[in-house]
Coordinates of C-alpha atoms in Angstrom, one line a residue:
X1 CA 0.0 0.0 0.0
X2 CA 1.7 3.1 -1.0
X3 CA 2.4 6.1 1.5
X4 CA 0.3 8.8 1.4
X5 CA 2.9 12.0 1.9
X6 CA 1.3 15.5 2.9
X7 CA 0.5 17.9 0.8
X8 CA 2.0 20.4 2.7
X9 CA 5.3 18.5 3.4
X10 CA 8.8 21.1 3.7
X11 CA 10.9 20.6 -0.1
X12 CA 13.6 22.4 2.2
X13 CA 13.7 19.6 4.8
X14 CA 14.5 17.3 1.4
X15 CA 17.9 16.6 0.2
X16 CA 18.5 17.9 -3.3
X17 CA 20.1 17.2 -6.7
X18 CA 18.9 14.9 -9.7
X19 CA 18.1 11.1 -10.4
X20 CA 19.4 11.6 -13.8
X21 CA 23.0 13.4 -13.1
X22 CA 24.4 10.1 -13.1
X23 CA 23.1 9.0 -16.4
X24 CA 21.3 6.0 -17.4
X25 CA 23.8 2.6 -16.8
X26 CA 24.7 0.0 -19.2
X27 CA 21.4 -1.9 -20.6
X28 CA 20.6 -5.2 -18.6
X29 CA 18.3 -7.9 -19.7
X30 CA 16.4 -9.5 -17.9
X31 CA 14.5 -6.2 -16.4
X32 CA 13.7 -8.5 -13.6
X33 CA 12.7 -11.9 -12.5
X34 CA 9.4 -13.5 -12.6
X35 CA 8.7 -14.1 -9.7
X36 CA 9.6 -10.6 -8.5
X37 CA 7.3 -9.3 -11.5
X38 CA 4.5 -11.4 -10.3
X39 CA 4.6 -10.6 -6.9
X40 CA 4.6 -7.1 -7.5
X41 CA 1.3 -7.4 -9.7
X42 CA -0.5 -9.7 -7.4
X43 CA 0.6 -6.8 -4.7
X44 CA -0.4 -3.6 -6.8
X45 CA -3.0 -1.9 -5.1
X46 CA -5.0 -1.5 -8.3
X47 CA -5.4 -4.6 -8.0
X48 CA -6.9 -4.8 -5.2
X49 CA -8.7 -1.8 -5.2
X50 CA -10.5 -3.2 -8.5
X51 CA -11.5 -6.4 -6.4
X52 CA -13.0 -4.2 -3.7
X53 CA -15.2 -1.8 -6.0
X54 CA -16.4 -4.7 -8.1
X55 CA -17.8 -6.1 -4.5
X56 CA -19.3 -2.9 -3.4
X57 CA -21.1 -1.7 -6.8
X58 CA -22.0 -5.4 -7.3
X59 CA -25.9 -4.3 -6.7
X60 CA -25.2 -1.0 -8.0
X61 CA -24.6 2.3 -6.5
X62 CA -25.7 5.5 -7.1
X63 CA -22.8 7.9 -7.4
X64 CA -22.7 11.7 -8.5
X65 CA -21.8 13.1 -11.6
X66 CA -18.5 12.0 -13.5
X67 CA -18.6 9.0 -11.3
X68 CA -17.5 10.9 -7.8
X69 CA -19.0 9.0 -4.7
X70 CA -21.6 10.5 -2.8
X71 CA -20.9 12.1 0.7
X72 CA -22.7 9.3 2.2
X73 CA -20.7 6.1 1.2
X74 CA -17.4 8.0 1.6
X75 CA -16.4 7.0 4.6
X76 CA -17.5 3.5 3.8
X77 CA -15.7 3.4 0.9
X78 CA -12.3 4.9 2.1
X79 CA -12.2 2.4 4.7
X80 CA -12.8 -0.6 2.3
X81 CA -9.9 0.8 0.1
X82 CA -7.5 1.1 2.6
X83 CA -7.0 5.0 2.6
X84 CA -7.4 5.3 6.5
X85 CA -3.7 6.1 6.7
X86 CA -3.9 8.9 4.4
X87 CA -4.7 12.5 5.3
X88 CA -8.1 12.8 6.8
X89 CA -9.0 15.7 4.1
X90 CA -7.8 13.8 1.1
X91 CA -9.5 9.6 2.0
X92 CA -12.6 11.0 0.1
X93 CA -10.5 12.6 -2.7
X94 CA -8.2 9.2 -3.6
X95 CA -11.8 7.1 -3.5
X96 CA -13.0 9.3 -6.3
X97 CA -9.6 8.9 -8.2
X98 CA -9.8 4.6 -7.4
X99 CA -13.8 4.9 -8.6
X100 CA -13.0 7.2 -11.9
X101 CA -9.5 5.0 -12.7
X102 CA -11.8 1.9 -12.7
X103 CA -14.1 3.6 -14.8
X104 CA -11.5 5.0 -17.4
X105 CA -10.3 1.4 -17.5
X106 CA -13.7 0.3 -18.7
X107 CA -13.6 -2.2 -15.8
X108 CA -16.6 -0.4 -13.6
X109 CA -19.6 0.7 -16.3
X110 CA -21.5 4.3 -15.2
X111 CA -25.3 4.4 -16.9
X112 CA -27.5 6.9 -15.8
X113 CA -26.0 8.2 -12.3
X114 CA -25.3 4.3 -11.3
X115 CA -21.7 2.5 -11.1
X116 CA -21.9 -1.0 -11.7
X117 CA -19.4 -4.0 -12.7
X118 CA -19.0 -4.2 -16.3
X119 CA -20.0 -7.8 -16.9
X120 CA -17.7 -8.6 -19.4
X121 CA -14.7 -7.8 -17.6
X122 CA -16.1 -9.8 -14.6
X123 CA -13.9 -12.9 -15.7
X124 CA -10.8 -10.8 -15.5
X125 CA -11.1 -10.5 -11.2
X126 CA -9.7 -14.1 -11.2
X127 CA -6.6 -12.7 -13.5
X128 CA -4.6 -10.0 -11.7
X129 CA -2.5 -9.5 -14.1
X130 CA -4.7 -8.9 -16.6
X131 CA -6.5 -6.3 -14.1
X132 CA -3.1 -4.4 -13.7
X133 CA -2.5 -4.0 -17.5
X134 CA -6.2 -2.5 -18.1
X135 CA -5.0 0.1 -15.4
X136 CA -1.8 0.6 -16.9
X137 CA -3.2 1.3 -20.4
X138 CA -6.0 3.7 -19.0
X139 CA -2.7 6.2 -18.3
X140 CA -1.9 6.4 -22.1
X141 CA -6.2 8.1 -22.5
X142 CA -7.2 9.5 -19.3
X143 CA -10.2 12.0 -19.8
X144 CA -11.0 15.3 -18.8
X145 CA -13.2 14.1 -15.3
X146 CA -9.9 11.7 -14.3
X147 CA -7.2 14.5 -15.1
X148 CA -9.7 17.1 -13.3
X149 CA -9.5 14.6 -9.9
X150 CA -5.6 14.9 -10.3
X151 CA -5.8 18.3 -10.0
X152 CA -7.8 18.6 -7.6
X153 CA -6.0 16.4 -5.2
X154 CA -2.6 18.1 -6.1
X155 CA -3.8 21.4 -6.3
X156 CA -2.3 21.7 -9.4
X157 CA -3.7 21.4 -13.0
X158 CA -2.1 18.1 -14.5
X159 CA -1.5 18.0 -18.5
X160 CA -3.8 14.7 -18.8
X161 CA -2.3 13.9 -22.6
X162 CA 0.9 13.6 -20.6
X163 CA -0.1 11.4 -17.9
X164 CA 0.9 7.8 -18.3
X165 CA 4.1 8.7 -20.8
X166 CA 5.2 11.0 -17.9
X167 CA 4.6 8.0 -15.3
X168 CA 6.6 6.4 -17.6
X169 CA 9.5 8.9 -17.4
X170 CA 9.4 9.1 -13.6
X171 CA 10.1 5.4 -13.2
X172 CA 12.5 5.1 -15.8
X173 CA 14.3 8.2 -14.1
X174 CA 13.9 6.7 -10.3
X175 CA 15.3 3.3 -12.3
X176 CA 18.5 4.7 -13.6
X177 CA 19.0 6.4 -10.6
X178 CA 20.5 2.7 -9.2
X179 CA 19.4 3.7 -5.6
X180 CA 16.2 5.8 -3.6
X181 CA 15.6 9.1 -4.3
X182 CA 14.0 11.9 -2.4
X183 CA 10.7 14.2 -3.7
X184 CA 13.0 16.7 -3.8
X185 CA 15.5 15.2 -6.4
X186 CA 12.1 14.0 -8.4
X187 CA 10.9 17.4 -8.7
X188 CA 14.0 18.8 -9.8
X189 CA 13.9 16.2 -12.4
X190 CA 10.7 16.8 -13.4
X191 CA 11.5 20.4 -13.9
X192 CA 14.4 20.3 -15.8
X193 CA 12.3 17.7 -18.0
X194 CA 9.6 20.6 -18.7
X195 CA 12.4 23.2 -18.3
X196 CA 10.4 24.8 -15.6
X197 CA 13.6 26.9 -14.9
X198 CA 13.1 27.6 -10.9
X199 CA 13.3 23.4 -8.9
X200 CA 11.0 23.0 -6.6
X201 CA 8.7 24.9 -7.6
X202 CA 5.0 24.3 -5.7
X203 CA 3.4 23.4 -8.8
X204 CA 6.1 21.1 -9.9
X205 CA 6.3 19.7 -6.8
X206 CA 2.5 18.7 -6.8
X207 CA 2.2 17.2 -10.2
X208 CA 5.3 14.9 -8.9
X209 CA 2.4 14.0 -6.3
X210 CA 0.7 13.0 -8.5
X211 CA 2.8 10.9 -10.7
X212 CA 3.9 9.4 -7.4
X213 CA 0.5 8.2 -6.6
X214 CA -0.2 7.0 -9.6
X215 CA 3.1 4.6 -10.4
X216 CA 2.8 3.3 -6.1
X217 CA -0.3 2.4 -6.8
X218 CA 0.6 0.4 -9.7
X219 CA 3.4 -1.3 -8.2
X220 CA 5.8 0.5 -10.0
X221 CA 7.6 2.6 -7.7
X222 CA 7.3 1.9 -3.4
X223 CA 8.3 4.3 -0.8
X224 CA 10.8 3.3 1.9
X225 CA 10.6 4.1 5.3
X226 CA 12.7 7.7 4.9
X227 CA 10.6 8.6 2.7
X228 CA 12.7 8.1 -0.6
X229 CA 10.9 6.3 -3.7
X230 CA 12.5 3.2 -5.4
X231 CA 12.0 1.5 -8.2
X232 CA 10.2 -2.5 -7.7
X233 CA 11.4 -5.3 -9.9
X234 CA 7.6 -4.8 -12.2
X235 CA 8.7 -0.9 -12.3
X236 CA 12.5 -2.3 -13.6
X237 CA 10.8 -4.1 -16.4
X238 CA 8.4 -0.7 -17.6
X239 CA 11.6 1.3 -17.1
X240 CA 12.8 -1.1 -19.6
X241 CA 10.2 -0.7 -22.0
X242 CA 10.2 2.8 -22.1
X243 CA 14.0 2.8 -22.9
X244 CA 14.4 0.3 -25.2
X245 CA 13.0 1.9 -28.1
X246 CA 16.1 4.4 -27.4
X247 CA 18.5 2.1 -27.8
X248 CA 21.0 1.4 -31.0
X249 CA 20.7 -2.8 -30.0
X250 CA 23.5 -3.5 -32.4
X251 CA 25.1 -5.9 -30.2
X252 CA 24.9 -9.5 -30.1
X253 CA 24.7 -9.7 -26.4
X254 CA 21.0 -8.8 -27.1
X255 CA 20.1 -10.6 -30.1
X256 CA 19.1 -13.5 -27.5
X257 CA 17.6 -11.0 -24.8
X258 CA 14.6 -11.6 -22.6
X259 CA 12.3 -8.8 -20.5
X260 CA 11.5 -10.7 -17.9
X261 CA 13.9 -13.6 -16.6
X262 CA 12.9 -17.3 -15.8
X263 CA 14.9 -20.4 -14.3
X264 CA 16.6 -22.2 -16.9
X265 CA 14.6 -24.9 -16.3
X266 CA 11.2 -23.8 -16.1
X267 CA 9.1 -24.4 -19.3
X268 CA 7.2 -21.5 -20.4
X269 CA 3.3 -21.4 -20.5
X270 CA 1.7 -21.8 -24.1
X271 CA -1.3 -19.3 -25.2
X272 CA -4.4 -20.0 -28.0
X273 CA -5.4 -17.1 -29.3
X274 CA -7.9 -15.6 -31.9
X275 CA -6.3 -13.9 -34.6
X276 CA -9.1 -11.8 -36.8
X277 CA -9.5 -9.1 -39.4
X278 CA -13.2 -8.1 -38.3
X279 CA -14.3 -5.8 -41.8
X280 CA -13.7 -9.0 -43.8
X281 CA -14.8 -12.1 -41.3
X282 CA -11.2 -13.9 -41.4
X283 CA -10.0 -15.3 -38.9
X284 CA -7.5 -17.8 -37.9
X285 CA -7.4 -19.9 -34.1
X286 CA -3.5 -20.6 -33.3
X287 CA -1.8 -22.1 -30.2
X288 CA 1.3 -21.1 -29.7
X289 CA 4.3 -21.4 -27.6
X290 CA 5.6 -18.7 -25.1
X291 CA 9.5 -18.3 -26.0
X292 CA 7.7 -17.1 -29.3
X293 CA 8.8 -13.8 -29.2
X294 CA 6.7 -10.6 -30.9
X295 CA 8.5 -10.7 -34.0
X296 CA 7.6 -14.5 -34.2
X297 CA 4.2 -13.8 -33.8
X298 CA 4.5 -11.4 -36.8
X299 CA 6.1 -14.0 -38.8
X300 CA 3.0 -16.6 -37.5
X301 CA 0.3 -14.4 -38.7
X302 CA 2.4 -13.9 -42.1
X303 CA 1.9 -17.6 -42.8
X304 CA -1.3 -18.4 -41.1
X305 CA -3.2 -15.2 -43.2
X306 CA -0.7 -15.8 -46.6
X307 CA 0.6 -12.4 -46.7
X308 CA 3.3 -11.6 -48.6
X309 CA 5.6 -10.1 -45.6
X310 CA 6.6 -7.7 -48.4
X311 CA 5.6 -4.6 -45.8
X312 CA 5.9 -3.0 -42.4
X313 CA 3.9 -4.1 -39.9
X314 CA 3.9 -3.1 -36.0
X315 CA 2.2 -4.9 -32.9
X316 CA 0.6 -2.9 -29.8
X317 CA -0.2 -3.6 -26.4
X318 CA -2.2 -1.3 -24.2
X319 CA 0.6 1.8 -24.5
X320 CA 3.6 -0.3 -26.1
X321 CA 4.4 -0.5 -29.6
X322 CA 6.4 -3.1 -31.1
X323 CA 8.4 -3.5 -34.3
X324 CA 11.7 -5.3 -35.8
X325 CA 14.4 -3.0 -34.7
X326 CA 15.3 -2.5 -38.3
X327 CA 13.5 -0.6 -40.5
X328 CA 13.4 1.8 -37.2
X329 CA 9.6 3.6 -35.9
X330 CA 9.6 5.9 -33.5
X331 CA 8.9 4.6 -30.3
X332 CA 8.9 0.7 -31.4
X333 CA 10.4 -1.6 -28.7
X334 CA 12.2 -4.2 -30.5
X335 CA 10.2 -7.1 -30.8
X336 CA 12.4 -9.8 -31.1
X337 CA 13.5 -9.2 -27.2
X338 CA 9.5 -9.3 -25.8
X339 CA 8.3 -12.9 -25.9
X340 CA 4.6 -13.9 -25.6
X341 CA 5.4 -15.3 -22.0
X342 CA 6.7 -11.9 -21.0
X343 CA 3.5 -10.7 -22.3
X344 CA 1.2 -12.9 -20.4
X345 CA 3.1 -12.2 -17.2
X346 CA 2.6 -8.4 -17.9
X347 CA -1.4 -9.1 -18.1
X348 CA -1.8 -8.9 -21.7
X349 CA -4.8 -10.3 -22.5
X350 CA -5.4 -8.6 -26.5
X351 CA -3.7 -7.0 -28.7
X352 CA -3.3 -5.3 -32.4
X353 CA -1.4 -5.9 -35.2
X354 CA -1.1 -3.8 -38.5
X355 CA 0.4 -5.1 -41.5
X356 CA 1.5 -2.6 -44.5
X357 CA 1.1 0.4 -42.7
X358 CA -0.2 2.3 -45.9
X359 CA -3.0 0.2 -46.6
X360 CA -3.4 -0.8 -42.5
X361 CA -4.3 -4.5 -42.7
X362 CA -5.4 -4.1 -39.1
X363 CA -5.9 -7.7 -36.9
X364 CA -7.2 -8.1 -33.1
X365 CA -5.6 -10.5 -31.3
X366 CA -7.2 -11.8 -28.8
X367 CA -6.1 -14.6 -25.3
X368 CA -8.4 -16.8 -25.3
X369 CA -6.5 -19.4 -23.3
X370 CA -3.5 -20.2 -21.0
X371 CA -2.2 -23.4 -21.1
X372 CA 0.2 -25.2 -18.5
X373 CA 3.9 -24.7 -18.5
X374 CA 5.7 -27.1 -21.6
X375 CA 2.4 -28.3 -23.2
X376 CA 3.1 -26.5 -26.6
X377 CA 6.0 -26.8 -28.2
X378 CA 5.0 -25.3 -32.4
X379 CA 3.2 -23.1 -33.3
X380 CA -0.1 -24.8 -34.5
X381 CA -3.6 -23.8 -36.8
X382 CA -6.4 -25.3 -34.9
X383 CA -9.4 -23.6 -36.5
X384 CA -10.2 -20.4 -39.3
X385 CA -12.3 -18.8 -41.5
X386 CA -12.2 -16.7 -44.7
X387 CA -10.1 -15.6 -47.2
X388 CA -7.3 -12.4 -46.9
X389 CA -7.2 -10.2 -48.9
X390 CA -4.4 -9.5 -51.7
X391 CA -1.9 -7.2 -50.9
X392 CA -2.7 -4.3 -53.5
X393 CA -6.4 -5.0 -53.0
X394 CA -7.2 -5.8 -56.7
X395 CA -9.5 -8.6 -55.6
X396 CA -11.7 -6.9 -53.2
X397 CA -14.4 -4.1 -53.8
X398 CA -16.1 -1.8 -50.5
X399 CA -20.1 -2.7 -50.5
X400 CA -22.7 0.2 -49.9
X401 CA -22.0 -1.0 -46.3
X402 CA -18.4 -0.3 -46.3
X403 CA -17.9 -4.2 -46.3
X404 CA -15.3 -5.5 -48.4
X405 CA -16.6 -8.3 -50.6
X406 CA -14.0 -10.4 -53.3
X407 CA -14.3 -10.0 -56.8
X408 CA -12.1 -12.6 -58.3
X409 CA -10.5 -16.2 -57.1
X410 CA -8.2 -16.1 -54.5
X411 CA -4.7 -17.6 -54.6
X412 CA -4.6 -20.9 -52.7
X413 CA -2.2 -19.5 -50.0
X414 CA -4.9 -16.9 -49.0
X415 CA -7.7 -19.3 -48.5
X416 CA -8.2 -20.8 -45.3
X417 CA -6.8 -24.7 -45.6
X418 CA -5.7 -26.2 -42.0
X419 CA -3.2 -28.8 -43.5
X420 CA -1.7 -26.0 -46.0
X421 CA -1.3 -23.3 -43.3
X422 CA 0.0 -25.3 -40.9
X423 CA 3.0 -27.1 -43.3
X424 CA 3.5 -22.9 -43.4
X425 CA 3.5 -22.3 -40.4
X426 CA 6.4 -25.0 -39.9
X427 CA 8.3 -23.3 -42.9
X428 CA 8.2 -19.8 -40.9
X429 CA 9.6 -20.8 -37.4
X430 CA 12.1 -23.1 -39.1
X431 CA 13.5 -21.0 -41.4
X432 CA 16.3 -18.2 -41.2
X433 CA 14.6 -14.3 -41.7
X434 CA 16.2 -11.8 -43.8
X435 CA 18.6 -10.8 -41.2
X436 CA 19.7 -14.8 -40.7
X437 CA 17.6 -15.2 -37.8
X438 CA 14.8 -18.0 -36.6
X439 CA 12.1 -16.0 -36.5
X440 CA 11.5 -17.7 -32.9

């Protein structure tokens, strides 16, 4: 449970200078172990916060407008959350930011002046994880009523377009740091970052609050007992995410790199997911193994759809982007060096992949199933529909409906055959890429 500091705390009686004077350290895969990263989730007190308001709107509760609790469950509510060690003035302040968080995240529905569950997230309060990612990428949107309650509890009007990339900043900072740093040094950081001129400013000082609150309560960052903020093992491996698309990886100490580290002998847990391209009905069932790594999932999809692979393409997750390191896009983590486990311990339960980026042949990925540790060992076809389309489009035409309908036959590699896209599927994993590697 994060720390809840004052707002009124002395930035004289802090120690000053900079996380960053030091510079960021050599690059270090793995971020951090498993079982660190899993603790650290199944710790996160979104998580648990998310467990206690889908208990207490179960029936449905009448809140006010933009989701903030009424004066009369407040106290109720604080309790439940575990604010009672913050300031007295603020319990009813961080309930309202838990409530509208949940909301943003699409994980508690609002109709009509009532907060309820959203069924079809119910599934997910079994799946930690899964509930700390939704959180995580509801940082990279927030609205207007979410930014406004930041503000309100730092006293100090927050950029909300900002919000989760500057989270992001913060822990990477507090990461490369190599050791706990004070408010004060954070602030100073942070105004350098927005060349704010004057440190310690009262208004930087607040919006570090805020940040503050917002990566503790994610697991991210954890204050010690003098006060000073470090960085957990989950907050090593986003540090790591956010930097790596920084990085000039030309060195093959990497070319083999991991996120997040396992014992040698532990088998990794396999995943069936639902590939589909939703304007045109196709859609391909695949089990796969988790050493596959992003870029083999790329390379999976290639065969299982029959593209061409003659085009970009990029992955994303919640806030991450991923893309071979070569050509480069801005802000792409490298996807050969994020494996589908890493994913899945992260909480990833969907996400997107575009192929040809001019023409955006857009598929949703979707988890539907984790399977035990060692039980997959190829990646395998088990089910599909439909036919993909060419890559210039020449045998498709857009309905009245905006549906795309085919005009002409299809080669064989673009109709959906199990036997045929499987014997692919074989060819891609076993065979070298353009740069000479498996595209594992």
């Amino acid at each position: 449970m994060p720390k809840w500091p004052a707002v009124t705390d002395s930035p004289a009686a802090m120690v000053s200078g900079a996380p960053t004077d030091a510079g960021p350290g050599p690059l270090s895969l793995p971020a951090a172990d498993l079982a660190e990263v899993t603790a650290d989730i199944g710790e996160a007190p979104v998580v648990r916060w998310l467990r206690t308001l889908t208990s207490w709107a179960e029936t449905g509760r009448a809140v006010a407008a933009f989701a903030r609790v009424r004066p009369a469950d407040m106290a109720e509510l604080s309790t439940l959350l575990g604010f009672d060690d913050a300031p007295k003035d603020e319990r009813g302040l961080l309930a309202d930011i838990a409530v509208r968080w949940a909301v943003e995240a699409s994980l508690l529905r609002l109709r009509t002046g009532t907060l309820r569950p959203a069924k079809r997230h119910l599934p997910l309060l079994d799946d930690p994880a899964a509930l700390w990612f939704r959180m995580l990428s509801a940082l990279a949107t927030p609205d207007m009523a979410f930014t406004d309650l930041l503000g309100e509890y730092s006293g100090y009007h927050y950029r909300g377009f900002s919000v989760g990339r500057d989270v992001a900043e913060l822990t990477l900072a507090v990461a490369e740091a190599r050791a706990p740093v004070s408010e004060a040094q954070l602030t100073e950081w942070h105004a350098r970052r927005w060349s704010l001129g004057r440190v310690d400013t009262e208004g930087t000082r607040r919006s570090v609050r805020v940040l503050a609150l917002l990566a503790s309560s994610l697991g991210i960052l954890a204050r010690e007992g003098d006060g000073r903020w470090a960085v957990t093992g989950l907050g090593r491996v986003c540090a790591m995410l956010t930097r790596l698309p920084r990085e000039e990886l030309d060195d093959e100490r990497y070319a083999e790199g991991c996120l997040i580290g396992s014992p040698d002998s532990q088998a990794e847990p396999g995943f069936v997911v639902r590939v589909n391209m939703p304007r045109l009905g196709v859609w391909r069932r695949l089990r796969l193994p988790g050493e596959l790594t992003a870029y083999g999932l790329h390379a999976v999809i290639q065969a299982a759809f029959g593209w061409d692979g003659d085009h970009l393409h990029k992955l994303r997750a919640g806030p991450f982007t991923f893309a071979p390191a070569w050509p480069v896009l801005d802000d792409a983590i490298p996807s050969d060096l994020v494996t589908l486990a890493d994913l899945g311990t992260l909480g990833v339960r969907e996400l997107s992949y575009r192929y040809d980026l001019g023409d955006c042949w857009d598929h949703e990925i979707i988890v539907e199933k984790i399977l035990p540790p060692g039980e997959v060992a190829r990646p395998e076809c088990l089910a599909g529909r439909g036919v993909t389309p060419s890559e210039d489009s020449g045998d498709w035409y857009e309905d009245d409906d905006g549906n795309l309908v085919p005009v002409a036959e299809p080669e064989p590699r673009r109709v959906y055959d199990l036997a045929r896209i499987n014997r692919a599927l074989a060819v891609a994993i076993a065979e070298p890429d353009e740069t000479g590697d498996l595209a594992r």
